[in-house]
Coordinates of C-alpha atoms (C1' of nucleotides) in Angstrom, one line a residue:
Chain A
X7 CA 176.0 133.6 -9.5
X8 CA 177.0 130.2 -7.6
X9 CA 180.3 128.9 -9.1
X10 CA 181.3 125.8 -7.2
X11 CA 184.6 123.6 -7.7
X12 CA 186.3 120.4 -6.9
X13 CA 190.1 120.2 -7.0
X14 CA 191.0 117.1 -6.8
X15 CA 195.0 116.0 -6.5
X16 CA 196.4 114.1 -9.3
X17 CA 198.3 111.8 -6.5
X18 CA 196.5 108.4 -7.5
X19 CA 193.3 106.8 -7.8
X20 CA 189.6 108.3 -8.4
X21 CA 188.6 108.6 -4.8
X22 CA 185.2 108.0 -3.9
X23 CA 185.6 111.0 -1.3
X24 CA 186.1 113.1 -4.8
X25 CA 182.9 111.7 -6.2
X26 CA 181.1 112.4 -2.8
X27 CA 181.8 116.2 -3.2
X28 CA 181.7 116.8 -6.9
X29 CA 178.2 115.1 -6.6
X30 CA 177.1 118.1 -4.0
X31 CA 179.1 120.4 -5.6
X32 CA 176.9 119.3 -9.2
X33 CA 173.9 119.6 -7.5
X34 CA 174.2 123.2 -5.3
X35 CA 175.1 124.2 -8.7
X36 CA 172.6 123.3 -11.1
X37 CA 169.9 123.8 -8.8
X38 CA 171.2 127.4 -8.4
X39 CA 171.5 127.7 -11.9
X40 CA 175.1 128.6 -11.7
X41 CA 178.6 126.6 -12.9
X42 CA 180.6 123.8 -11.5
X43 CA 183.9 123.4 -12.0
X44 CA 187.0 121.4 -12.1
X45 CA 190.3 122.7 -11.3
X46 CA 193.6 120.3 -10.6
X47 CA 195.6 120.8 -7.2
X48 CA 199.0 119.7 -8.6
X49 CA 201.2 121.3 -6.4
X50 CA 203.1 118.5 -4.3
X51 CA 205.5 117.1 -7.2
X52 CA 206.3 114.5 -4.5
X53 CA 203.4 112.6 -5.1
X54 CA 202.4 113.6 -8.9
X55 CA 201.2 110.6 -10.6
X56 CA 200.6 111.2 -14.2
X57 CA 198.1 109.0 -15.1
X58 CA 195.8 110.4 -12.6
X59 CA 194.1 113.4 -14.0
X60 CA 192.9 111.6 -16.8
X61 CA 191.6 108.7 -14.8
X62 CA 189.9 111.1 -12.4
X63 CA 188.1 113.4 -15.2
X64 CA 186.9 110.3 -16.9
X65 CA 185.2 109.1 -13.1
X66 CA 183.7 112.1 -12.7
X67 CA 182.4 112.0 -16.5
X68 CA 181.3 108.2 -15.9
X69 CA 179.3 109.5 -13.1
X70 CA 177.4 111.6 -15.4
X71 CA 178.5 114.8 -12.7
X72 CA 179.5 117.0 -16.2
X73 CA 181.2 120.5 -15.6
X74 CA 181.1 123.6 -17.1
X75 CA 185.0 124.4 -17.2
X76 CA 188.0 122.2 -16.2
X77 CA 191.5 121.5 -17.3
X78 CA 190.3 119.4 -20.2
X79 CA 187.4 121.5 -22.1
X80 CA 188.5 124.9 -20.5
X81 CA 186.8 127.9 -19.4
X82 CA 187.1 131.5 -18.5
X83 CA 189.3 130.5 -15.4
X84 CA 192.1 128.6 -17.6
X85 CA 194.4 127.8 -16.8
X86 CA 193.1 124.8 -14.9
X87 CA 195.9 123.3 -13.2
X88 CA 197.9 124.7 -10.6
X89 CA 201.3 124.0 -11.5
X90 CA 200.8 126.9 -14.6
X91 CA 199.6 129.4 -12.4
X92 CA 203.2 129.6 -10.4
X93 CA 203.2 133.7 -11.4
X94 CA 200.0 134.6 -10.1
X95 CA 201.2 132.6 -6.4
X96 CA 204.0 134.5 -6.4
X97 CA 202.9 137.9 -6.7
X98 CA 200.2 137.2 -3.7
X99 CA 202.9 136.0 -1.6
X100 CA 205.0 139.2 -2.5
X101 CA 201.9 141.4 -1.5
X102 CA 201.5 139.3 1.6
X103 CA 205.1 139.7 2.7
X104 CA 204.9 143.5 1.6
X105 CA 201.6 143.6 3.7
X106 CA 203.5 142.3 6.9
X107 CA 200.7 138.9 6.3
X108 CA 203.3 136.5 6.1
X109 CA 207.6 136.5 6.3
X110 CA 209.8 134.7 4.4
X111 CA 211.6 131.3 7.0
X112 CA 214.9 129.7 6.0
X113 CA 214.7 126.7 8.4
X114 CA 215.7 123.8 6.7
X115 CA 214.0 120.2 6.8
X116 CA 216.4 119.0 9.6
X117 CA 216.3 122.4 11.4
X118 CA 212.0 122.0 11.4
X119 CA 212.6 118.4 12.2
X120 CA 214.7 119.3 15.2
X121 CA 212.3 122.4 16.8
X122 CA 209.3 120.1 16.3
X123 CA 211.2 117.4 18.3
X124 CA 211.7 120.6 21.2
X125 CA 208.2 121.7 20.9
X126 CA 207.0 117.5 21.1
X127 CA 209.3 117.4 24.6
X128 CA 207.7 120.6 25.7
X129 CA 204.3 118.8 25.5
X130 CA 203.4 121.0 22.5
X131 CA 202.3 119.4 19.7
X132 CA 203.0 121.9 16.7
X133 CA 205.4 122.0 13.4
X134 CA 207.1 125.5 14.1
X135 CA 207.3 128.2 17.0
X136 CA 207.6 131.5 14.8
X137 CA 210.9 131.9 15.5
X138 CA 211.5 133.3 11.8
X139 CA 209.5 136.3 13.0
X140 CA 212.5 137.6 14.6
X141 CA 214.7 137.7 11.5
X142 CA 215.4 141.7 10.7
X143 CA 213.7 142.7 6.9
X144 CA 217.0 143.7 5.7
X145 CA 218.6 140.0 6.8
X146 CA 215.3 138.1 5.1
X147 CA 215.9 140.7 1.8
X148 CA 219.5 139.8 1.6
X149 CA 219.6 136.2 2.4
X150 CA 216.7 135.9 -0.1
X151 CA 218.7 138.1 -3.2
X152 CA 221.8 136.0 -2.4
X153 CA 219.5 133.0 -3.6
X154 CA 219.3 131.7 -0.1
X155 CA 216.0 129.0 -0.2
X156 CA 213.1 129.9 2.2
X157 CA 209.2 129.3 2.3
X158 CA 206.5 131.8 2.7
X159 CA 204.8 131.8 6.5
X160 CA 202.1 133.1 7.2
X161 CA 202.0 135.8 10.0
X162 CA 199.1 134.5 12.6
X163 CA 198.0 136.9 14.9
X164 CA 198.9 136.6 18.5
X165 CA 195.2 137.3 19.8
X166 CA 191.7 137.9 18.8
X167 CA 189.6 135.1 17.2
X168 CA 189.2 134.1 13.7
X169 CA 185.5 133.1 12.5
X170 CA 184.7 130.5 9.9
X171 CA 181.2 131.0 9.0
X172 CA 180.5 127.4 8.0
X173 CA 176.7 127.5 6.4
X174 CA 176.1 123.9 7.6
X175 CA 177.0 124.6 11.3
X176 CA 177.0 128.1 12.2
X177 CA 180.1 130.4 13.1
X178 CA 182.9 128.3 14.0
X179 CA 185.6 130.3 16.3
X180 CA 189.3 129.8 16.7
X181 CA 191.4 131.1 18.8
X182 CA 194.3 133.1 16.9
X183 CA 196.5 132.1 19.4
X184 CA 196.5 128.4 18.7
X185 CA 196.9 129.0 14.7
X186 CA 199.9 128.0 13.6
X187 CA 202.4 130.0 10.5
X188 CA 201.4 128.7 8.4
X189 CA 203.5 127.6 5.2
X190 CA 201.9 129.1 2.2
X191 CA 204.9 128.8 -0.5
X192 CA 207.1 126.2 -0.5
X193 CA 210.8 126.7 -1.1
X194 CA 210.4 124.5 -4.1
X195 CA 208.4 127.5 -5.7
X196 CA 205.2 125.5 -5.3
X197 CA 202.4 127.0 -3.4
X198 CA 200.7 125.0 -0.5
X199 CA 197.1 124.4 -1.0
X200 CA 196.2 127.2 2.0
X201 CA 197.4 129.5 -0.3
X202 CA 197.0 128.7 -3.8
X203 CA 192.9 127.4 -3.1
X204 CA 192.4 131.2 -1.9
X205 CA 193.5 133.2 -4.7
X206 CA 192.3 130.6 -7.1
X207 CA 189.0 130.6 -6.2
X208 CA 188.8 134.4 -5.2
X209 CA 190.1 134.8 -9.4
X210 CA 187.7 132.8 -10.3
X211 CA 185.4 133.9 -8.2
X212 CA 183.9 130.4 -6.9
X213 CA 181.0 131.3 -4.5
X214 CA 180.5 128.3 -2.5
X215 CA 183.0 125.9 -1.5
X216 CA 181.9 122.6 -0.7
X217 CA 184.7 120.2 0.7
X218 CA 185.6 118.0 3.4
X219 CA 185.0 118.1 6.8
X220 CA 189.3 117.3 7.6
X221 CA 189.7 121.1 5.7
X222 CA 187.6 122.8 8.7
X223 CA 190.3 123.3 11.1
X224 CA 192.6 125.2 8.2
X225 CA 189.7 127.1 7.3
X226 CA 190.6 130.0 9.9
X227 CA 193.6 130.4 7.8
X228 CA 191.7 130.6 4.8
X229 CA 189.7 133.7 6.5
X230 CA 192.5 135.0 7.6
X231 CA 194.1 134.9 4.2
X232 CA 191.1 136.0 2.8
X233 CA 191.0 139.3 4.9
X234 CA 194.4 140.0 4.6
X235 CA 194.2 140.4 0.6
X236 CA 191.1 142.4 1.5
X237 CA 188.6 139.6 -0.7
X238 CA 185.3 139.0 0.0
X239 CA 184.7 135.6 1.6
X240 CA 183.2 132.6 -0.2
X241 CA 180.1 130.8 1.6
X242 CA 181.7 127.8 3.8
X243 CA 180.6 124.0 3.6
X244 CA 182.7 121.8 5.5
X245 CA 180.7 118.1 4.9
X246 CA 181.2 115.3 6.5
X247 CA 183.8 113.1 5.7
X248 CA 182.4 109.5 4.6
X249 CA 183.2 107.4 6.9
X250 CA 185.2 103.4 6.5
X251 CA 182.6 100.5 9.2
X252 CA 185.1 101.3 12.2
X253 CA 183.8 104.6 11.5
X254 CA 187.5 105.8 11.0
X255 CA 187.7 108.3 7.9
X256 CA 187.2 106.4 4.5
X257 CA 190.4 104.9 3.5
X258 CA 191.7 102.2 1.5
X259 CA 192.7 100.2 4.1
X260 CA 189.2 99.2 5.6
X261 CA 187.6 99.1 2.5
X262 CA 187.0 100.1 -1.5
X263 CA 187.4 103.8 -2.2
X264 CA 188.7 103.9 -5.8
X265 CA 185.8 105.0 -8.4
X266 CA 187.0 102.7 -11.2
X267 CA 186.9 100.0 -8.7
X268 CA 183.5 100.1 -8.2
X269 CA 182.6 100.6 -12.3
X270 CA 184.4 97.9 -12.5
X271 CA 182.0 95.8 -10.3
X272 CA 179.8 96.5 -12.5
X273 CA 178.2 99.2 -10.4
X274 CA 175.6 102.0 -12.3
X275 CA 176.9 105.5 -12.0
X276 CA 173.5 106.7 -11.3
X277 CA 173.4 104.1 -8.2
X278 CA 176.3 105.2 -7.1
X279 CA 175.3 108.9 -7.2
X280 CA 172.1 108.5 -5.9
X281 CA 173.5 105.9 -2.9
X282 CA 176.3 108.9 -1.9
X283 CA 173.4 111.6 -2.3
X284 CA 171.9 109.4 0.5
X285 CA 174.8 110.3 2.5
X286 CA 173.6 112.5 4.0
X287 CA 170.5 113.8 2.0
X288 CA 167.2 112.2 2.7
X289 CA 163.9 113.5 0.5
X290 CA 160.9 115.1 2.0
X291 CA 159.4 112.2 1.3
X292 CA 161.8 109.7 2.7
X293 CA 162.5 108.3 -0.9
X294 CA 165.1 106.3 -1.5
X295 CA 165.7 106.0 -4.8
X296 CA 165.8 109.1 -7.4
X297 CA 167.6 110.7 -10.1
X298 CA 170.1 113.1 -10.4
X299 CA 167.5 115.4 -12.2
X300 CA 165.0 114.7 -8.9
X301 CA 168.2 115.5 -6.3
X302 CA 168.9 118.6 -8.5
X303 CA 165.4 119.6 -7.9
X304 CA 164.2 118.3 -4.2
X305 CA 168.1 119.7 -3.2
X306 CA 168.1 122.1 0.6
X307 CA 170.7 122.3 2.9
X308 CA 168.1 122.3 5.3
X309 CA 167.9 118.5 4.6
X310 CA 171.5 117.5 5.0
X311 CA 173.0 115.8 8.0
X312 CA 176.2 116.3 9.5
X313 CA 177.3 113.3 11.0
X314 CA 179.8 111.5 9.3
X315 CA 177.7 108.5 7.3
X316 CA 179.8 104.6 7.3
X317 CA 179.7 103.6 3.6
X318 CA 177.5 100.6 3.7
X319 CA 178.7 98.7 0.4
X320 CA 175.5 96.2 0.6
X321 CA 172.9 98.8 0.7
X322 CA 174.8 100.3 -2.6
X323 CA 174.9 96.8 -4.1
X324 CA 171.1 96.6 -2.8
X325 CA 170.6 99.9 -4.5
X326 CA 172.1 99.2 -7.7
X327 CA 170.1 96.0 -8.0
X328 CA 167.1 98.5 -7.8
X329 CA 168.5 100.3 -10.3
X330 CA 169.0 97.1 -12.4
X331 CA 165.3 95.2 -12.2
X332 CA 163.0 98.6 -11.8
X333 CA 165.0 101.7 -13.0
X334 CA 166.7 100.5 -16.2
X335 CA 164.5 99.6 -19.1
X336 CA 165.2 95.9 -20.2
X337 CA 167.0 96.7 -23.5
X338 CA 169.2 99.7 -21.7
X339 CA 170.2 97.1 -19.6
X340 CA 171.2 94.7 -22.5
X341 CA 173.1 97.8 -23.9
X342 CA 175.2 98.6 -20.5
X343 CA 176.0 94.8 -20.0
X344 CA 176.9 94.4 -23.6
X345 CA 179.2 97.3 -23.0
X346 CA 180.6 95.6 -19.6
X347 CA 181.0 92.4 -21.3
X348 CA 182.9 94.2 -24.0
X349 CA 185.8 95.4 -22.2
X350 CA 186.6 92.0 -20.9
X351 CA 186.2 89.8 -23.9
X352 CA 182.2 88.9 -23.1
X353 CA 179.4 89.1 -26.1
X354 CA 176.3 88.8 -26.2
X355 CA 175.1 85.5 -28.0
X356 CA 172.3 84.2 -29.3
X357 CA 169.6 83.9 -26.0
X358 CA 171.5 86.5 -24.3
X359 CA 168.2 88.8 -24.4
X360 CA 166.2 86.4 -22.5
X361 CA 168.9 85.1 -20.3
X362 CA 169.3 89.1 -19.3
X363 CA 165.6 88.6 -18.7
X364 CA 165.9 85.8 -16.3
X365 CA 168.7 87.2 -14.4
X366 CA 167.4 90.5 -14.0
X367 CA 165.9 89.8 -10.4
X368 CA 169.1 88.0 -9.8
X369 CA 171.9 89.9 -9.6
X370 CA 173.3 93.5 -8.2
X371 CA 176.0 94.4 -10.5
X372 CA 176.7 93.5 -14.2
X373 CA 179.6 91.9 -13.1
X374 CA 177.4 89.1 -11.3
X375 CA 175.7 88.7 -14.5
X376 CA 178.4 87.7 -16.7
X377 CA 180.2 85.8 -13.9
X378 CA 177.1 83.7 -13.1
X379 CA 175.6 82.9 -16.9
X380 CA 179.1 81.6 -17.9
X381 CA 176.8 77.8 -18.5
X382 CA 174.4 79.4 -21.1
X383 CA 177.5 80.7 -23.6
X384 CA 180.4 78.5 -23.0
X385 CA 181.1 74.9 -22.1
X386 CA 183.9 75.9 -19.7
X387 CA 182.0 77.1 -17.3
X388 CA 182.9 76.7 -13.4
X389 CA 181.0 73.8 -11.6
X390 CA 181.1 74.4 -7.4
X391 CA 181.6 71.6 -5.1
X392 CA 177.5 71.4 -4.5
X393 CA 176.8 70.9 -7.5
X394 CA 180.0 68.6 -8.4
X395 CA 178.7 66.4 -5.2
X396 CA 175.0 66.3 -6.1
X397 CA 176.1 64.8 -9.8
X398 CA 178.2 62.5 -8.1
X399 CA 175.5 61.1 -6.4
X400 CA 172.9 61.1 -8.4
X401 CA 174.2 59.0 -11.8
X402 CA 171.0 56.7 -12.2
X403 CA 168.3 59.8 -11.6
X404 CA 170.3 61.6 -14.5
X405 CA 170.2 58.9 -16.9
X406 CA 166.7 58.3 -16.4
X407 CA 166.1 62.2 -17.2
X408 CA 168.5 61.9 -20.5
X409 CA 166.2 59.4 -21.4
X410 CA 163.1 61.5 -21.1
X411 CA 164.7 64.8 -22.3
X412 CA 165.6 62.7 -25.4
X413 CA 162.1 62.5 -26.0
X414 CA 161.0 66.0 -25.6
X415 CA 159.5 67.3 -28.6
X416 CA 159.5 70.3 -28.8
X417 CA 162.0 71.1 -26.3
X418 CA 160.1 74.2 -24.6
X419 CA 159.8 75.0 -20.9
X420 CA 156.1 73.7 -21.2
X421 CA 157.2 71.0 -22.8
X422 CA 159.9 70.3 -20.5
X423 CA 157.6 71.0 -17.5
X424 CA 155.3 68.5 -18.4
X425 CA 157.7 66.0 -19.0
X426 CA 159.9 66.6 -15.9
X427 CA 156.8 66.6 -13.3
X428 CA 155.9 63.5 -14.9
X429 CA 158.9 61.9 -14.5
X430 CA 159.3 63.2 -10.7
X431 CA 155.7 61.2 -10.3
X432 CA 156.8 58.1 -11.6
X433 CA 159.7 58.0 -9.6
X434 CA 157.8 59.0 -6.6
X435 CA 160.3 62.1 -6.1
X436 CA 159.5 65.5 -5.3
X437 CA 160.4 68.0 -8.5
X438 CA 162.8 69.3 -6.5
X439 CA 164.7 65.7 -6.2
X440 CA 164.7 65.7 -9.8
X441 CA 165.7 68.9 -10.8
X442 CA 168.9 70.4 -8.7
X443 CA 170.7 67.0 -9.8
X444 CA 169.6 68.4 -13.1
X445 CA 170.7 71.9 -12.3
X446 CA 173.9 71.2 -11.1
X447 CA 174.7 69.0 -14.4
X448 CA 173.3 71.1 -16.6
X449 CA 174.5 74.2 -14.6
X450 CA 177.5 73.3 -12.8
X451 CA 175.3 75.5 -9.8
X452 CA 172.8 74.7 -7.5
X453 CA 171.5 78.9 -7.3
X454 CA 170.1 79.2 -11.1
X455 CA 167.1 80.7 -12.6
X456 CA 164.2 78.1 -13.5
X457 CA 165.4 74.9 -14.9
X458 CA 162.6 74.5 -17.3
X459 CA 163.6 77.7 -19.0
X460 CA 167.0 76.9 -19.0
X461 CA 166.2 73.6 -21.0
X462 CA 164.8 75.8 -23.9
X463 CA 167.5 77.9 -23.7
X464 CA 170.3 75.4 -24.0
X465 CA 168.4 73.4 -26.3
X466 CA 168.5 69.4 -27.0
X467 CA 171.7 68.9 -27.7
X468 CA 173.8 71.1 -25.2
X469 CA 171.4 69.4 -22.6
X470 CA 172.0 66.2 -24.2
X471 CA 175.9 66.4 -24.1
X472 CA 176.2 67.9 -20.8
X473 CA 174.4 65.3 -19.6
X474 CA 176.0 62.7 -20.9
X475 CA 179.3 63.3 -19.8
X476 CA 177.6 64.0 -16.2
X477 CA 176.4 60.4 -16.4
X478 CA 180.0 59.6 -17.4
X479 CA 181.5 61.6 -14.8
X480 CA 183.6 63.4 -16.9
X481 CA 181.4 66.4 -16.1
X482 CA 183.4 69.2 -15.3
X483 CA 186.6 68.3 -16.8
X484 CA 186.1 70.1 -19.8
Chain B
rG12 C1' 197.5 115.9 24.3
rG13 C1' 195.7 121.2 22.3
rC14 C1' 192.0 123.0 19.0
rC15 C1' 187.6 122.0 16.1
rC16 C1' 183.3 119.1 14.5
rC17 C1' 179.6 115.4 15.4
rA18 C1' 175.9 112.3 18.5
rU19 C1' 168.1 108.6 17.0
rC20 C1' 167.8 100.9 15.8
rG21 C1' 174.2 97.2 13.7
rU22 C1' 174.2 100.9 9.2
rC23 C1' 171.8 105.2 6.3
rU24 C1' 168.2 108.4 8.0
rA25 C1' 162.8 110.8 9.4
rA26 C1' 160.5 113.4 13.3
rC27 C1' 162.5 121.4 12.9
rG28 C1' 158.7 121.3 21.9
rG29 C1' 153.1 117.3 22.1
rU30 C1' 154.1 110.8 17.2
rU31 C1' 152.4 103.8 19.9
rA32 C1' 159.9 107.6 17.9
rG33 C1' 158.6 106.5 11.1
rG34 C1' 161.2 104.4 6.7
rA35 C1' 165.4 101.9 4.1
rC36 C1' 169.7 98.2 4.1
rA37 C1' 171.2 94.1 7.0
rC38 C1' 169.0 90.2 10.3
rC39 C1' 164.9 86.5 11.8
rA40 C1' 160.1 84.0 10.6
rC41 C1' 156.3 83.0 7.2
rC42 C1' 154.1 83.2 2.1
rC43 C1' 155.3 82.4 -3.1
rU44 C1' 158.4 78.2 -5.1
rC45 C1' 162.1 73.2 -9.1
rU46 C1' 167.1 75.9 -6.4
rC47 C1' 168.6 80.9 -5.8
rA48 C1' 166.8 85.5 -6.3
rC49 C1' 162.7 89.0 -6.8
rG50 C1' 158.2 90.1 -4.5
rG51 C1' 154.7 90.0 -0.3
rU52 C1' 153.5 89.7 5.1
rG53 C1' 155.2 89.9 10.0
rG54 C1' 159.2 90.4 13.9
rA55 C1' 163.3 91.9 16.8
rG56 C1' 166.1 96.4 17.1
rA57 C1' 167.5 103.4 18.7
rU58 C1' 166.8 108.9 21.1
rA59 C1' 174.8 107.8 24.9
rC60 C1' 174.6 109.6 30.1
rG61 C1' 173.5 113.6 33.8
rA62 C1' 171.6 118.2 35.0
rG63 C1' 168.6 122.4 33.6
rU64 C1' 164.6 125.3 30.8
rU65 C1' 159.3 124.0 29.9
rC66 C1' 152.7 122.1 31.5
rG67 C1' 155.4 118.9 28.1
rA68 C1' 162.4 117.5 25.5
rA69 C1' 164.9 112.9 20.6
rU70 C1' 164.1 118.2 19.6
rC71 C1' 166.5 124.1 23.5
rU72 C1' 170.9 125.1 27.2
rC73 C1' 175.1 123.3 30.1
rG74 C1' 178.2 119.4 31.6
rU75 C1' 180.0 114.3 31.0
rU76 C1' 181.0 110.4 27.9
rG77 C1' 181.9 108.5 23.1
rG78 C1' 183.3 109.0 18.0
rG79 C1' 185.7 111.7 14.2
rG80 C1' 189.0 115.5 12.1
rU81 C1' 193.3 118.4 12.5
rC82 C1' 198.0 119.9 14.5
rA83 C1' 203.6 118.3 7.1
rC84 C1' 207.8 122.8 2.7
rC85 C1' 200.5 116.6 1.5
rA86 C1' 196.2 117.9 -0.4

RNA sequence: GGCCCCAUCGUCUAACGGUUAGGACACCACCCUCUCACGGUGGAGAUACGAGUUCGAAUCUCGUUGGGGUCACCA
């Protein structure tokens, strides 16, 4: 039976690096017909942040990538977060120092600060030379009963090698000798990660663990751990880390990372998805553009690539325009921008069905729908300087369309077709002459969807008073 | 710097010893056209380098170079 996890840290924002292996994770899972899981790493009380967890469950449910147990619909495996499973931690780390695994290290802060400063001069670049080894049992039992604080190390062998048996890339050897001791309790109480992401997923039994790339190198302690409790090894998948244009690992700094910034774009979830499946993933068939149902089904291993893949924003924008003019059916997309629009004070109005129409080839995200309609559902809407310039110039030409626009009966695209070529004739103009000035009154853009359209949509008298005050030159100074 | 991983167009990738090295995004040109998109057609653009194995290497081996990760009482 596959179990597979992600554990995100409750330190900050829904990171896209989250999303990137939850969405493998998903996938390995349902296609093995197993469970996927969600369990919460909140061990460094340092950088808690408690709105976090919350935000990061709903971005993984907003992606559509549902698990089967987690900290907020529980599970066999409860509890979910780390910080309530102190006991269990504790007792491992007891067995491990009964075992002779790991010893117990009273260095404080400073006193690591300082050795590390030794080790730097020495041309070694490590955090601790063992030296707590040396400390008699009976000196470690007493110092630790008198209520001394100290952290758990782990006891790295001198020699030998350790293997990681990553399924992506083969056996992956390190030399014992250059492993370091490890902390695996902190003198806080609080595990470390090495330690607590062993025995929770040996407990509950995860079979697969599918993370970053940046985890490979600890992964010999993780072995190690692993055979020093005497637990059978999970399957290894260290993936490539997604990668920021300088090619640098995916951070904020160069770039977007946070999931709700991207919804908030106006992004789909199922672009998204499928653009990070892409990631690394290519079909058989060299499509591009599928469903999470498709992944789940087409899904090998065999087909995933290991170097580290720059997130290319405008091929997701690209994709989720695909997803937006082919994937979505019209009226799904009225719901989702409705829905958008909603959160930020935008409703649909009256000719918003066929305006959704019009724009559909148009934009990439819903948030370029709303931003660039503004003209067809209020009277504030933004004019650019193009536009602002071409009414400027072009005061006579306007009037002379107000005058035949006043006649149009009825005021439909034909009719308005008709009426506008005929009017570009008799001025001896090109339709194009005629119309941007039109565009840009009516508009306040020079980039909109066919003017002839947009006359029935705004109807005589928006066109008639929009006009007017461009021929006043008041236009824009609502 | 030590250790580890990776290496095909600018980017994402296909080709699992024999292909004119394919596709997609981006870019350029043309078509469509009232603008902008969409769509269509075409174009430019890659096997990092060097050895070896082989009749034959993008593909296997080794080295070099380059990129990345990691070396916290963070995950």
């Amino acid at each position: 039976m596959v179990l597979t996890r992600v554990a995100p840290s409750p330190t900050g924002d829904p990171h896209l690096g989250t999303a990137y292996m939850a969405l493998f994770d998903y996938v390995w899972a349902r296609q093995q017909g197993g469970r996927f899981m969600v369990r919460i790493e909140d061990t460094d009380r340092s950088r808690f942040n408690p709105q976090s967890e919350q935000r990061i469950l709903q971005s993984l449910r907003w992606l559509g990538l549902q698990y089967d147990e987690g900290p907020d619909i529980g599970g066999p495996n409860a509890p979910y977060h780390q910080s309530q499973r102190l006991e269990l931690y504790h007792r491992y780390a007891d067995q491990l120092l009964e075992l002779g695994c790991a010893y117990r290290a009273f260095e404080t802060p400073e006193e690591l600060e300082r050795i590390r400063r030794e080790l730097d001069g020495k041309g070694q670049r490590r955090g601790y030379d063992g030296r707590g080894r040396a400390l008699p049992q009976e000196e470690s039992d007493r110092r630790a009963r008198a209520g001394e604080p100290f952290a758990v190390r782990l006891r790295a062998p001198d020699s030998g090698i350790t293997v990681v048996r990553d399924q992506l890339r083969g056996p992956v050897r390190f030399d014992n000798a250059g492993l370091e001791d490890t902390i695996l309790l902190k003198s806080d109480g609080y595990p470390t990660y090495h330690l607590a992401v062993v025995i929770d997923d040996h407990l509950a039994g995860v079979s697969d663990v599918l993370r970053g790339e940046e985890w490979l190198s600890s992964a010999a302690i993780h072995v190690l751990l692993y055979g020093a409790l005497d637990w059978e090894q999970p399957n290894w998948y260290h993936l490539p880390l997604l990668r920021n244009p300088d090619h640098s690992k995916l951070s904020k700094r160069s770039g977007h990372t946070s999931l709700e910034w991207f919804r908030g774009q106006g992004v789909l979830p199922e672009a998204l998805c499928n653009y990070l499946a892409l990631m690394g993933f290519s079909m058989p068939d060299g499509r591009e553009l599928f469903s999470l149902e498709q992944l789940i089904e087409a899904f090998s291993w065999r087909r995933f690539s290991l170097s580290g893949p720059v997130f290319d924003l405008q091929k997701l924008l690209w994709l989720n325009g695909k997803y937006i003019r082919e994937v979505l059916e019209v009226t799904e997309l009225e719901r989702r921008l409705a829905g958008f629009g909603a959160e930020r004070g935008w409703q649909p109005y009256p000719t918003f069905a066929r305006v959704v129409e019009l724009m559909r080839p148009r934009i990439s995200t819903l948030l370029e729908f709303w931003e660039r309609t503004r003209y067809f559902y209020a009277e504030d809407y933004p004019v650019t300087e193009a536009a602002a310039a071409l009414v400027a110039d072009s005061g006579p030409l306007l009037e002379e369309a107000l005058a035949a626009l006043r006649q149009l009966r009825p005021f439909s695209a034909e009719a308005a077709e008709a009426a506008l070529r005929d009017l570009a004739q008799r001025q001896g103009r090109k339709l194009g002459q005629l119309v941007q000035p039109l565009r840009a009154a009516l508009c306040g853009a020079t980039e909109t969807p066919g003017m002839f359209e947009i006359l029935e949509l705004l109807g005589p008298e928006l066109t008639e008073r929009r006009l007017e005050r461009a021929v006043a030159g008041t236009h824009g100074l609502v």
